[in-house]
Amino acid sequence: MLPSKTRVVSRGKTCYTDGKCKWERAKMAGKKGKIIMFPQTKERLMEEAFAALEAKRYKEALRFLRAAEQLGDHSFPVRLGLAVCCYELGEYDEAERRLAGLLDEQPGNGELLQMYIAILLQTNRYSKAETVIRHALRRPSLSVSLREQLHQLLRFSEKMNARTLPPAEWKRVRRLLESGDIAEQLQLIKQLEKEDIDPVLPLLKQYLRAPEKSPMAKTMLLRLLTGKRVNETVTVEKFGRCMEVVPSALDEQTETAFASELLGRLEQQLAAESPSLYETAAEIWLRYAYVLYPFPPEPADAAAWLAALHWMASRFLGLDADAAALADRYGVEAAEMARLCQKLYEIEELSSL
């Protein structure tokens, strides 16, 4: 049975109902009786933010708190307010990150601990919740009431971790590995976004390293594991290339830096000349980068890729395109441009399945 300060909401998720009280108590614990002085602008932002928080206008409060943070206010109340707003608005990744940072500073703050555990349970991350609770229970300074609540949450987490996937569910997920229908695979991965994937993680890891499986589905699956903050090493194989990654550590902005840079250069080259040509080339490139993820495009020769994309987009639009002239325009070898066009064409074939 869950403690009295929690309730079960849809799909078995757990959340705390007394967020306002937790906010007030944790805020006071963080201030430790000190008076924090703000410049007039920050003071006004804080007044507006706390008024919005009290009225449960979390989007409005988040806007004011982000503005205060951008002005350099990294005080405990601001960071806690941001965590509360993110939690209430369903931005669980940011809420978890912020609360983890606050707990590093105040490991004995029971209100922060309960909010942090609530997020883990809300997102069905029962294994991590169990680990956090067990670690907290080692502290002798816990109050009797908090210790009892944590024991109840521990029993709940253990129960959820001990669940075995029904045979029918195993069969459904195994279709991901066996079905030749890519649309069915993509639909199944989409459904897994709402489920606890821990019981089927071995099957998902097996799919990522199977060379014959859909590269597009692998991208979607890897993003799923990143969203679920899977902290295990997985092997991804695509197009004869192999890479070991930890999904929770993947930074998509970093992984796709070359693709993003080339998209900007593509706009400089084609947008003014022909908006439709640019849009078509950009769509081809974005599909290619998506299917290739997390691998970077090879070679890292922007000019060669620009030439290939220009030629491919022209063909898609039914325009005359002289391959040799385009190669000269971008200063690349025609043979290299043709090789990259073939790569792009293969991905277009995959994307159309």
CSV table of C-alpha atoms in Angstrom, one decimal:
chain,number,residue,atom,x,y,z
A,1,MET,CA,0.0,0.0,0.0
A,2,LEU,CA,1.3,3.5,-0.9
A,3,PRO,CA,1.7,6.0,1.9
A,4,SER,CA,-1.0,8.5,2.6
A,5,LYS,CA,0.8,11.3,0.9
A,6,THR,CA,0.7,9.6,-2.5
A,7,ARG,CA,-2.0,8.6,-4.9
A,8,VAL,CA,-2.1,6.3,-7.9
A,9,VAL,CA,-3.2,8.0,-11.1
A,10,SER,CA,-3.7,6.7,-14.7
A,11,ARG,CA,-1.7,3.7,-16.0
A,12,GLY,CA,-0.4,2.9,-12.5
A,13,LYS,CA,1.7,6.0,-12.2
A,14,THR,CA,2.3,7.4,-8.7
A,15,CYS,CA,2.5,11.1,-7.8
A,16,TYR,CA,2.4,13.2,-4.7
A,17,THR,CA,-0.7,15.2,-3.9
A,18,ASP,CA,0.7,17.6,-1.4
A,19,GLY,CA,3.2,19.4,-3.7
A,20,LYS,CA,2.4,22.9,-2.2
A,21,CYS,CA,3.3,21.8,1.3
A,22,LYS,CA,6.5,20.1,0.1
A,23,TRP,CA,7.4,23.2,-1.8
A,24,GLU,CA,7.0,25.4,1.2
A,25,ARG,CA,8.9,23.1,3.6
A,26,ALA,CA,11.7,22.4,1.1
A,27,LYS,CA,12.0,26.1,0.3
A,28,MET,CA,12.5,27.0,4.0
A,29,ALA,CA,15.0,24.2,4.4
A,30,GLY,CA,17.0,25.6,1.5
A,31,LYS,CA,17.0,29.1,2.8
A,32,LYS,CA,18.1,28.1,6.3
A,33,GLY,CA,16.8,31.3,7.7
A,34,LYS,CA,18.9,33.6,5.5
A,35,ILE,CA,17.5,36.6,3.7
A,36,ILE,CA,18.3,36.6,0.0
A,37,MET,CA,18.7,40.0,-1.5
A,38,PHE,CA,17.7,40.5,-5.2
A,39,PRO,CA,18.1,43.4,-7.5
A,40,GLN,CA,14.7,45.1,-8.3
A,41,THR,CA,14.2,43.1,-11.5
A,42,LYS,CA,14.9,39.8,-9.9
A,43,GLU,CA,12.8,40.6,-6.9
A,44,ARG,CA,9.8,41.4,-9.2
A,45,LEU,CA,10.3,38.2,-11.1
A,46,MET,CA,10.4,36.2,-7.9
A,47,GLU,CA,7.3,37.8,-6.6
A,48,GLU,CA,5.4,37.0,-9.8
A,49,ALA,CA,6.8,33.5,-9.9
A,50,PHE,CA,5.9,32.6,-6.3
A,51,ALA,CA,2.4,34.1,-6.8
A,52,ALA,CA,1.9,32.0,-9.9
A,53,LEU,CA,3.2,28.9,-8.0
A,54,GLU,CA,0.7,29.5,-5.2
A,55,ALA,CA,-2.1,29.7,-7.7
A,56,LYS,CA,-0.8,26.6,-9.5
A,57,ARG,CA,-0.2,28.5,-12.7
A,58,TYR,CA,2.9,26.5,-13.5
A,59,LYS,CA,3.6,27.6,-17.0
A,60,GLU,CA,3.5,31.2,-15.9
A,61,ALA,CA,5.7,30.5,-12.9
A,62,LEU,CA,8.2,28.6,-15.1
A,63,ARG,CA,8.5,31.6,-17.4
A,64,PHE,CA,9.3,34.0,-14.5
A,65,LEU,CA,11.7,31.5,-12.9
A,66,ARG,CA,13.6,30.9,-16.1
A,67,ALA,CA,13.9,34.6,-16.6
A,68,ALA,CA,15.3,35.0,-13.0
A,69,GLU,CA,17.8,32.2,-13.7
A,70,GLN,CA,18.9,33.8,-16.9
A,71,LEU,CA,19.6,37.0,-14.9
A,72,GLY,CA,22.0,35.0,-12.8
A,73,ASP,CA,19.8,34.0,-9.9
A,74,HIS,CA,20.8,30.4,-9.0
A,75,SER,CA,19.4,30.5,-5.5
A,76,PHE,CA,17.9,27.4,-3.9
A,77,PRO,CA,14.2,28.7,-4.1
A,78,VAL,CA,14.6,29.5,-7.8
A,79,ARG,CA,16.1,26.1,-8.6
A,80,LEU,CA,13.5,24.3,-6.5
A,81,GLY,CA,10.7,26.3,-8.1
A,82,LEU,CA,11.9,25.3,-11.5
A,83,ALA,CA,12.0,21.6,-10.5
A,84,VAL,CA,8.4,21.8,-9.1
A,85,CYS,CA,7.1,23.5,-12.3
A,86,CYS,CA,8.9,21.0,-14.6
A,87,TYR,CA,7.4,18.2,-12.6
A,88,GLU,CA,3.8,19.6,-12.6
A,89,LEU,CA,4.1,20.3,-16.4
A,90,GLY,CA,5.3,16.7,-17.1
A,91,GLU,CA,8.9,17.7,-18.0
A,92,TYR,CA,10.2,14.9,-15.9
A,93,ASP,CA,13.7,14.7,-17.3
A,94,GLU,CA,14.5,18.3,-16.4
A,95,ALA,CA,12.7,18.0,-13.0
A,96,GLU,CA,14.7,14.9,-12.2
A,97,ARG,CA,18.0,16.6,-13.2
A,98,ARG,CA,17.3,19.6,-11.1
A,99,LEU,CA,16.1,17.7,-8.0
A,100,ALA,CA,19.2,15.4,-8.3
A,101,GLY,CA,21.4,18.5,-8.1
A,102,LEU,CA,19.5,19.9,-5.1
A,103,LEU,CA,19.8,16.6,-3.3
A,104,ASP,CA,23.6,16.6,-3.9
A,105,GLU,CA,23.7,19.8,-2.0
A,106,GLN,CA,21.2,18.7,0.7
A,107,PRO,CA,21.2,14.9,0.9
A,108,GLY,CA,19.3,15.0,4.2
A,109,ASN,CA,16.3,17.1,2.8
A,110,GLY,CA,13.4,14.6,3.1
A,111,GLU,CA,11.0,16.8,1.1
A,112,LEU,CA,13.4,16.9,-1.9
A,113,LEU,CA,14.0,13.1,-1.6
A,114,GLN,CA,10.2,12.4,-1.7
A,115,MET,CA,9.7,14.6,-4.7
A,116,TYR,CA,12.7,12.9,-6.5
A,117,ILE,CA,11.3,9.5,-5.8
A,118,ALA,CA,7.8,10.6,-6.9
A,119,ILE,CA,9.3,11.5,-10.3
A,120,LEU,CA,11.0,8.1,-10.6
A,121,LEU,CA,7.8,6.3,-9.9
A,122,GLN,CA,5.8,8.6,-12.1
A,123,THR,CA,8.0,7.6,-15.0
A,124,ASN,CA,7.9,3.9,-14.1
A,125,ARG,CA,11.6,3.8,-13.3
A,126,TYR,CA,11.2,1.4,-10.4
A,127,SER,CA,14.7,0.0,-10.4
A,128,LYS,CA,16.3,3.4,-9.9
A,129,ALA,CA,13.6,4.3,-7.3
A,130,GLU,CA,14.5,1.1,-5.4
A,131,THR,CA,18.2,2.0,-5.5
A,132,VAL,CA,17.6,5.6,-4.3
A,133,ILE,CA,15.3,4.5,-1.5
A,134,ARG,CA,17.7,1.8,-0.2
A,135,HIS,CA,20.6,4.3,-0.2
A,136,ALA,CA,18.4,6.8,1.7
A,137,LEU,CA,17.4,4.2,4.3
A,138,ARG,CA,21.0,3.8,5.3
A,139,ARG,CA,21.0,7.3,6.8
A,140,PRO,CA,20.4,7.2,10.6
A,141,SER,CA,19.1,10.8,10.6
A,142,LEU,CA,15.8,10.0,8.9
A,143,SER,CA,12.7,10.7,10.9
A,144,VAL,CA,10.5,7.8,11.9
A,145,SER,CA,7.6,9.0,9.7
A,146,LEU,CA,9.8,9.4,6.7
A,147,ARG,CA,11.5,6.1,7.2
A,148,GLU,CA,8.1,4.4,7.3
A,149,GLN,CA,7.0,6.1,4.1
A,150,LEU,CA,10.3,5.1,2.4
A,151,HIS,CA,9.8,1.5,3.5
A,152,GLN,CA,6.3,1.5,1.9
A,153,LEU,CA,7.6,3.0,-1.3
A,154,LEU,CA,10.4,0.5,-1.3
A,155,ARG,CA,7.9,-2.4,-1.1
A,156,PHE,CA,5.9,-0.9,-3.9
A,157,SER,CA,9.1,-0.5,-6.1
A,158,GLU,CA,10.2,-4.0,-5.3
A,159,LYS,CA,6.8,-5.3,-6.3
A,160,MET,CA,6.9,-3.4,-9.6
A,161,ASN,CA,10.4,-4.6,-10.3
A,162,ALA,CA,9.5,-8.2,-9.7
A,163,ARG,CA,6.7,-8.2,-12.3
A,164,THR,CA,7.2,-10.6,-15.1
A,165,LEU,CA,6.0,-9.7,-18.5
A,166,PRO,CA,2.9,-11.8,-19.5
A,167,PRO,CA,3.7,-14.3,-22.3
A,168,ALA,CA,1.4,-12.4,-24.7
A,169,GLU,CA,3.5,-9.3,-24.1
A,170,TRP,CA,6.7,-11.1,-24.7
A,171,LYS,CA,5.3,-12.4,-28.0
A,172,ARG,CA,4.2,-8.9,-29.0
A,173,VAL,CA,7.6,-7.4,-28.4
A,174,ARG,CA,9.4,-10.4,-30.0
A,175,ARG,CA,7.6,-9.4,-33.2
A,176,LEU,CA,9.9,-6.4,-33.3
A,177,LEU,CA,12.8,-8.9,-33.8
A,178,GLU,CA,11.0,-11.2,-36.2
A,179,SER,CA,8.5,-9.2,-38.3
A,180,GLY,CA,9.5,-8.0,-41.7
A,181,ASP,CA,6.9,-5.3,-41.6
A,182,ILE,CA,8.7,-2.1,-40.7
A,183,ALA,CA,5.4,-0.2,-40.1
A,184,GLU,CA,4.5,-2.8,-37.5
A,185,GLN,CA,8.0,-2.4,-35.9
A,186,LEU,CA,7.7,1.4,-35.7
A,187,GLN,CA,4.2,1.1,-34.2
A,188,LEU,CA,5.4,-1.2,-31.5
A,189,ILE,CA,8.3,1.1,-30.6
A,190,LYS,CA,5.9,4.0,-30.4
A,191,GLN,CA,3.7,1.9,-28.0
A,192,LEU,CA,6.7,1.1,-25.8
A,193,GLU,CA,7.1,4.9,-25.0
A,194,LYS,CA,4.3,4.5,-22.5
A,195,GLU,CA,5.5,1.3,-20.9
A,196,ASP,CA,8.2,0.1,-18.6
A,197,ILE,CA,10.8,-1.4,-21.0
A,198,ASP,CA,13.1,-3.0,-18.4
A,199,PRO,CA,11.6,-6.5,-18.8
A,200,VAL,CA,12.1,-6.4,-22.5
A,201,LEU,CA,15.4,-4.5,-22.7
A,202,PRO,CA,17.4,-7.6,-23.7
A,203,LEU,CA,15.2,-8.0,-26.7
A,204,LEU,CA,15.6,-4.4,-27.7
A,205,LYS,CA,19.3,-4.5,-27.3
A,206,GLN,CA,19.3,-7.6,-29.5
A,207,TYR,CA,17.4,-5.8,-32.2
A,208,LEU,CA,19.9,-2.9,-32.2
A,209,ARG,CA,22.9,-5.1,-32.9
A,210,ALA,CA,21.1,-7.3,-35.5
A,211,PRO,CA,22.7,-6.2,-38.9
A,212,GLU,CA,19.6,-7.2,-40.9
A,213,LYS,CA,17.1,-5.0,-39.0
A,214,SER,CA,15.7,-1.7,-40.2
A,215,PRO,CA,18.2,1.2,-39.6
A,216,MET,CA,15.2,3.6,-39.4
A,217,ALA,CA,13.5,1.5,-36.6
A,218,LYS,CA,16.9,1.4,-34.8
A,219,THR,CA,17.0,5.2,-34.8
A,220,MET,CA,13.5,5.3,-33.3
A,221,LEU,CA,14.4,2.6,-30.8
A,222,LEU,CA,17.6,4.3,-29.7
A,223,ARG,CA,15.7,7.5,-29.1
A,224,LEU,CA,13.3,5.5,-27.0
A,225,LEU,CA,16.1,4.2,-24.9
A,226,THR,CA,17.6,7.7,-24.6
A,227,GLY,CA,14.2,9.0,-23.4
A,228,LYS,CA,13.9,6.2,-20.9
A,229,ARG,CA,17.5,7.1,-19.7
A,230,VAL,CA,18.8,3.6,-20.2
A,231,ASN,CA,22.2,3.6,-18.5
A,232,GLU,CA,23.6,0.4,-20.0
A,233,THR,CA,25.9,0.0,-22.9
A,234,VAL,CA,24.2,-1.1,-26.1
A,235,THR,CA,25.7,-2.0,-29.5
A,236,VAL,CA,24.2,-0.4,-32.6
A,237,GLU,CA,25.0,-1.8,-36.1
A,238,LYS,CA,24.0,0.0,-39.3
A,239,PHE,CA,25.3,-0.2,-42.8
A,240,GLY,CA,28.3,-2.3,-41.8
A,241,ARG,CA,29.3,0.1,-39.1
A,242,CYS,CA,29.2,-0.8,-35.4
A,243,MET,CA,29.2,1.5,-32.3
A,244,GLU,CA,28.8,1.0,-28.6
A,245,VAL,CA,26.8,3.8,-26.8
A,246,VAL,CA,25.1,4.5,-23.5
A,247,PRO,CA,21.7,5.9,-24.5
A,248,SER,CA,21.3,8.1,-21.4
A,249,ALA,CA,24.6,9.8,-22.3
A,250,LEU,CA,23.8,10.5,-25.9
A,251,ASP,CA,23.6,14.2,-26.8
A,252,GLU,CA,21.7,14.4,-30.1
A,253,GLN,CA,22.9,17.9,-30.8
A,254,THR,CA,26.5,16.8,-30.5
A,255,GLU,CA,26.0,13.6,-32.5
A,256,THR,CA,24.4,15.5,-35.4
A,257,ALA,CA,26.6,18.5,-35.4
A,258,PHE,CA,28.0,17.9,-38.9
A,259,ALA,CA,24.5,17.3,-40.3
A,260,SER,CA,23.2,20.5,-38.7
A,261,GLU,CA,26.2,22.5,-40.1
A,262,LEU,CA,25.7,21.1,-43.6
A,263,LEU,CA,22.0,22.0,-43.4
A,264,GLY,CA,22.9,25.6,-42.8
A,265,ARG,CA,25.3,25.6,-45.7
A,266,LEU,CA,22.7,24.1,-47.9
A,267,GLU,CA,20.4,27.0,-47.1
A,268,GLN,CA,23.1,29.5,-48.0
A,269,GLN,CA,23.7,27.7,-51.4
A,270,LEU,CA,20.1,27.0,-52.5
A,271,ALA,CA,17.5,28.9,-50.6
A,272,ALA,CA,17.8,32.2,-52.6
A,273,GLU,CA,18.3,30.4,-55.9
A,274,SER,CA,15.3,28.1,-55.6
A,275,PRO,CA,13.3,27.7,-52.3
A,276,SER,CA,11.7,24.5,-53.6
A,277,LEU,CA,15.1,23.0,-54.5
A,278,TYR,CA,16.4,23.9,-51.1
A,279,GLU,CA,13.4,22.4,-49.3
A,280,THR,CA,13.7,19.2,-51.3
A,281,ALA,CA,17.4,18.9,-50.6
A,282,ALA,CA,16.9,19.6,-46.9
A,283,GLU,CA,14.3,16.9,-46.6
A,284,ILE,CA,16.6,14.4,-48.3
A,285,TRP,CA,19.4,15.3,-46.0
A,286,LEU,CA,17.3,15.2,-42.8
A,287,ARG,CA,16.0,11.7,-43.7
A,288,TYR,CA,19.5,10.5,-44.4
A,289,ALA,CA,20.9,11.9,-41.0
A,290,TYR,CA,17.9,10.4,-39.1
A,291,VAL,CA,18.4,6.9,-40.5
A,292,LEU,CA,22.1,7.1,-40.0
A,293,TYR,CA,21.9,8.2,-36.4
A,294,PRO,CA,24.0,7.9,-34.1
A,295,PHE,CA,26.7,7.5,-36.8
A,296,PRO,CA,28.0,10.7,-38.5
A,297,PRO,CA,27.9,11.0,-42.3
A,298,GLU,CA,31.0,9.9,-44.0
A,299,PRO,CA,33.1,11.4,-45.5
A,300,ALA,CA,33.0,14.7,-43.5
A,301,ASP,CA,33.3,16.6,-46.8
A,302,ALA,CA,30.6,19.2,-46.9
A,303,ALA,CA,31.2,20.3,-50.5
A,304,ALA,CA,30.8,16.7,-51.8
A,305,TRP,CA,27.5,16.3,-49.9
A,306,LEU,CA,26.2,19.7,-51.1
A,307,ALA,CA,26.9,18.7,-54.7
A,308,ALA,CA,25.2,15.3,-54.2
A,309,LEU,CA,22.1,16.8,-52.5
A,310,HIS,CA,21.8,19.5,-55.2
A,311,TRP,CA,21.8,16.8,-57.9
A,312,MET,CA,19.4,14.5,-56.0
A,313,ALA,CA,16.9,17.4,-55.3
A,314,SER,CA,17.0,18.5,-59.0
A,315,ARG,CA,16.2,14.9,-60.1
A,316,PHE,CA,13.3,14.7,-57.6
A,317,LEU,CA,11.8,17.9,-59.0
A,318,GLY,CA,12.3,16.8,-62.6
A,319,LEU,CA,14.8,19.4,-63.3
A,320,ASP,CA,17.7,19.1,-65.7
A,321,ALA,CA,21.0,18.7,-63.8
A,322,ASP,CA,24.4,18.3,-65.4
A,323,ALA,CA,26.4,16.1,-62.9
A,324,ALA,CA,29.8,17.4,-64.3
A,325,ALA,CA,28.7,21.0,-64.0
A,326,LEU,CA,27.5,20.5,-60.4
A,327,ALA,CA,30.7,18.8,-59.5
A,328,ASP,CA,32.7,21.8,-60.9
A,329,ARG,CA,30.4,24.2,-59.1
A,330,TYR,CA,31.2,22.7,-55.7
A,331,GLY,CA,34.8,21.8,-56.5
A,332,VAL,CA,34.5,18.0,-56.1
A,333,GLU,CA,35.1,14.9,-58.2
A,334,ALA,CA,32.2,13.8,-60.2
A,335,ALA,CA,32.8,10.2,-59.1
A,336,GLU,CA,32.7,11.1,-55.4
A,337,MET,CA,29.5,13.0,-56.0
A,338,ALA,CA,28.0,10.0,-57.7
A,339,ARG,CA,29.0,7.7,-54.8
A,340,LEU,CA,27.3,10.0,-52.3
A,341,CYS,CA,24.2,10.2,-54.5
A,342,GLN,CA,24.0,6.4,-54.4
A,343,LYS,CA,24.2,6.5,-50.5
A,344,LEU,CA,21.3,9.1,-50.4
A,345,TYR,CA,19.3,7.1,-52.9
A,346,GLU,CA,19.6,3.9,-50.8
A,347,ILE,CA,18.3,5.7,-47.8
A,348,GLU,CA,15.4,7.2,-49.8
A,349,GLU,CA,14.5,3.6,-50.8
A,350,LEU,CA,14.5,2.5,-47.1
A,351,SER,CA,12.4,5.5,-46.1
A,352,SER,CA,9.8,4.8,-48.6
A,353,LEU,CA,9.1,1.2,-47.4
